[in-house]
Amino acid sequence: MTGKLRLATTSLAGCFGCHTSFLDIDERIIPLLERVSFDRSPLTDVKHAGACDVGLIEGGVCNEENLHVLREFRAGCRTLVAVGACAITGGLPAQRNRFDVGALLHDVYVAEPGLTRRGVPDDVELPRLFDRVRPVHEFVKVDYFLPGCPPPADAFWAFLTALLDGREPALPKELLRYD
């Protein structure tokens, strides 16, 4: 890809750490902005991505809303990048996968002393939880994976500049993180 790249980002079930790490490119964001226009991202507060060249998605898929956002995002992105452990493997949110979701909700909202003891919330506005948190590639085609928890800022920089320069992204070993 050459020229001004249209970039979008979104987060599903996760901690938002990958977005924070991306912003840790610090002053390098200025030359990036000369070559990139942002669509959906925390920098723009756009809620629904339009057509874009590259979409960076972090977080696993844990509910119906996550799946809807993921599919809408994939449909608008020419290139989709799964960013971080949560998007690639389910990460920390997937720690609940070994437990029954119904039992967890009962324990939190009914059995244990806590907020209300009024029962498990069941408002129609709340997205239905899936039994398991799953990585994004189980639902849509992913073009690239940027591993780490979170990937370091230098990995984002190297990846995006490679795309902007028309090169296939290939990160040096020291920028690949599998933690």
C-alpha positions as CSV (number, residue, x, y, z in Angstrom):
1,M,0.0,0.0,0.0
2,T,1.3,3.4,-0.9
3,G,-0.1,6.9,-0.4
4,K,-2.4,8.0,2.5
5,L,-3.7,5.0,4.2
6,R,-7.2,5.0,5.8
7,L,-6.8,3.3,9.3
8,A,-9.4,2.2,11.7
9,T,-9.2,0.6,15.1
10,T,-11.7,-1.1,17.5
11,S,-11.7,-3.1,20.7
12,L,-13.8,-6.0,21.7
13,A,-13.5,-8.0,25.0
14,G,-10.2,-7.0,26.4
15,C,-8.4,-4.3,28.4
16,F,-7.8,-1.6,25.7
17,G,-4.0,-2.1,26.4
18,C,-3.2,-2.6,22.7
19,H,-4.7,0.8,21.8
20,T,-2.6,2.4,24.6
21,S,0.5,0.6,23.4
22,F,-0.2,1.9,19.8
23,L,-0.4,5.5,21.2
24,D,3.0,4.9,22.9
25,I,4.6,5.5,19.5
26,D,4.6,9.0,21.0
27,E,5.9,11.8,18.7
28,R,6.1,9.3,15.8
29,I,2.4,9.8,15.5
30,I,3.0,13.2,13.7
31,P,4.8,11.7,10.7
32,L,2.3,8.8,10.8
33,L,-0.6,11.4,10.5
34,E,1.1,12.7,7.4
35,R,0.5,9.3,5.7
36,V,-2.6,8.0,7.5
37,S,-6.1,9.3,8.0
38,F,-8.0,7.8,11.0
39,D,-11.5,6.5,10.7
40,R,-12.9,4.7,13.8
41,S,-10.5,5.0,16.6
42,P,-10.2,6.5,20.1
43,L,-8.6,9.6,18.4
44,T,-11.7,10.3,16.4
45,D,-14.6,8.8,18.5
46,V,-16.2,7.6,15.3
47,K,-18.5,4.7,16.3
48,H,-18.9,2.8,13.0
49,A,-16.0,2.4,10.6
50,G,-16.4,3.3,7.0
51,A,-14.3,1.7,4.3
52,C,-10.7,1.6,5.3
53,D,-7.4,0.2,4.1
54,V,-6.3,-1.3,7.4
55,G,-8.3,-2.2,10.5
56,L,-6.6,-3.0,13.8
57,I,-8.8,-5.0,16.1
58,E,-8.0,-6.0,19.7
59,G,-10.0,-8.1,22.1
60,G,-11.7,-11.5,21.9
61,V,-15.3,-12.2,21.0
62,C,-17.4,-12.8,24.1
63,N,-20.9,-11.7,23.2
64,E,-23.3,-10.9,20.4
65,E,-22.3,-7.2,20.2
66,N,-18.6,-8.1,19.9
67,L,-19.5,-10.4,17.0
68,H,-21.6,-7.8,15.3
69,V,-18.9,-5.2,15.6
70,L,-16.3,-7.6,14.3
71,R,-18.3,-8.6,11.2
72,E,-19.1,-5.0,10.4
73,F,-15.5,-4.0,10.9
74,R,-14.2,-6.8,8.7
75,A,-16.6,-5.9,6.0
76,G,-15.2,-2.4,5.8
77,C,-11.5,-3.3,6.1
78,R,-9.4,-4.3,3.1
79,T,-6.7,-5.6,5.5
80,L,-7.6,-6.8,9.0
81,V,-5.0,-7.1,11.7
82,A,-5.7,-9.1,14.9
83,V,-3.7,-7.2,17.6
84,G,-2.7,-8.7,20.9
85,A,-3.3,-11.9,22.8
86,C,-7.0,-11.3,23.3
87,A,-7.7,-11.0,19.6
88,I,-5.4,-13.9,18.7
89,T,-6.1,-16.4,21.4
90,G,-8.9,-15.0,23.5
91,G,-6.3,-13.8,26.0
92,L,-7.3,-12.8,29.6
93,P,-11.0,-12.7,28.9
94,A,-10.8,-16.4,27.8
95,Q,-9.8,-17.3,31.4
96,R,-13.6,-17.7,32.0
97,N,-13.8,-20.4,29.4
98,R,-13.2,-23.2,31.9
99,F,-16.3,-22.1,33.9
100,D,-20.0,-22.3,33.2
101,V,-21.2,-18.7,32.3
102,G,-24.6,-19.2,33.9
103,A,-23.0,-20.4,37.2
104,L,-20.6,-17.4,37.1
105,L,-23.4,-15.0,36.7
106,H,-25.4,-16.6,39.5
107,D,-22.4,-16.4,41.8
108,V,-21.7,-12.8,41.0
109,Y,-25.3,-11.5,41.0
110,V,-27.2,-13.8,43.3
111,A,-25.1,-16.0,45.6
112,E,-22.4,-13.6,46.7
113,P,-22.9,-10.5,48.7
114,G,-22.5,-7.6,46.4
115,L,-24.3,-4.9,44.4
116,T,-28.0,-5.8,44.5
117,R,-29.0,-9.4,44.9
118,R,-31.8,-8.7,42.4
119,G,-30.8,-11.5,40.1
120,V,-28.8,-11.8,36.9
121,P,-29.4,-8.7,34.7
122,D,-31.5,-9.6,31.7
123,D,-32.3,-6.3,30.1
124,V,-32.9,-6.6,26.3
125,E,-30.2,-3.9,25.8
126,L,-27.5,-6.2,27.2
127,P,-25.8,-8.4,24.6
128,R,-26.1,-12.1,25.1
129,L,-22.9,-13.6,26.5
130,F,-21.4,-16.6,24.6
131,D,-20.4,-19.7,26.5
132,R,-16.7,-19.1,25.5
133,V,-14.6,-16.2,24.6
134,R,-13.1,-16.9,21.2
135,P,-10.4,-15.3,19.0
136,V,-11.5,-13.1,16.1
137,H,-10.1,-15.5,13.4
138,E,-12.7,-18.1,14.4
139,F,-15.4,-15.8,12.9
140,V,-13.7,-13.7,10.1
141,K,-10.7,-13.8,7.9
142,V,-7.7,-12.2,9.5
143,D,-4.9,-11.0,7.2
144,Y,-2.1,-10.4,9.8
145,F,-1.5,-11.2,13.5
146,L,0.4,-8.8,15.7
147,P,1.1,-10.7,18.9
148,G,1.8,-9.5,22.4
149,C,0.0,-8.5,25.5
150,P,0.2,-5.8,24.3
151,P,2.5,-5.6,21.3
152,P,5.1,-3.0,21.9
153,A,4.8,0.4,20.3
154,D,7.8,-0.3,18.1
155,A,6.0,-3.3,16.7
156,F,3.0,-1.1,15.7
157,W,5.4,1.4,14.1
158,A,7.4,-1.3,12.2
159,F,4.2,-3.0,11.0
160,L,2.4,0.2,9.8
161,T,5.5,1.7,8.2
162,A,6.1,-1.5,6.2
163,L,2.5,-1.4,4.9
164,L,2.8,2.3,4.1
165,D,6.1,1.7,2.2
166,G,4.4,-1.1,0.2
167,R,6.4,-3.9,1.9
168,E,5.1,-7.1,3.5
169,P,5.3,-6.6,7.3
170,A,7.9,-8.8,8.8
171,L,8.8,-7.9,12.4
172,P,12.3,-8.6,13.7
173,K,12.4,-11.2,16.5
174,E,13.0,-8.6,19.2
175,L,9.6,-7.0,18.4
176,L,7.6,-10.3,18.5
177,R,6.0,-10.8,21.9
178,Y,4.0,-13.9,22.9
179,D,3.3,-13.0,26.5
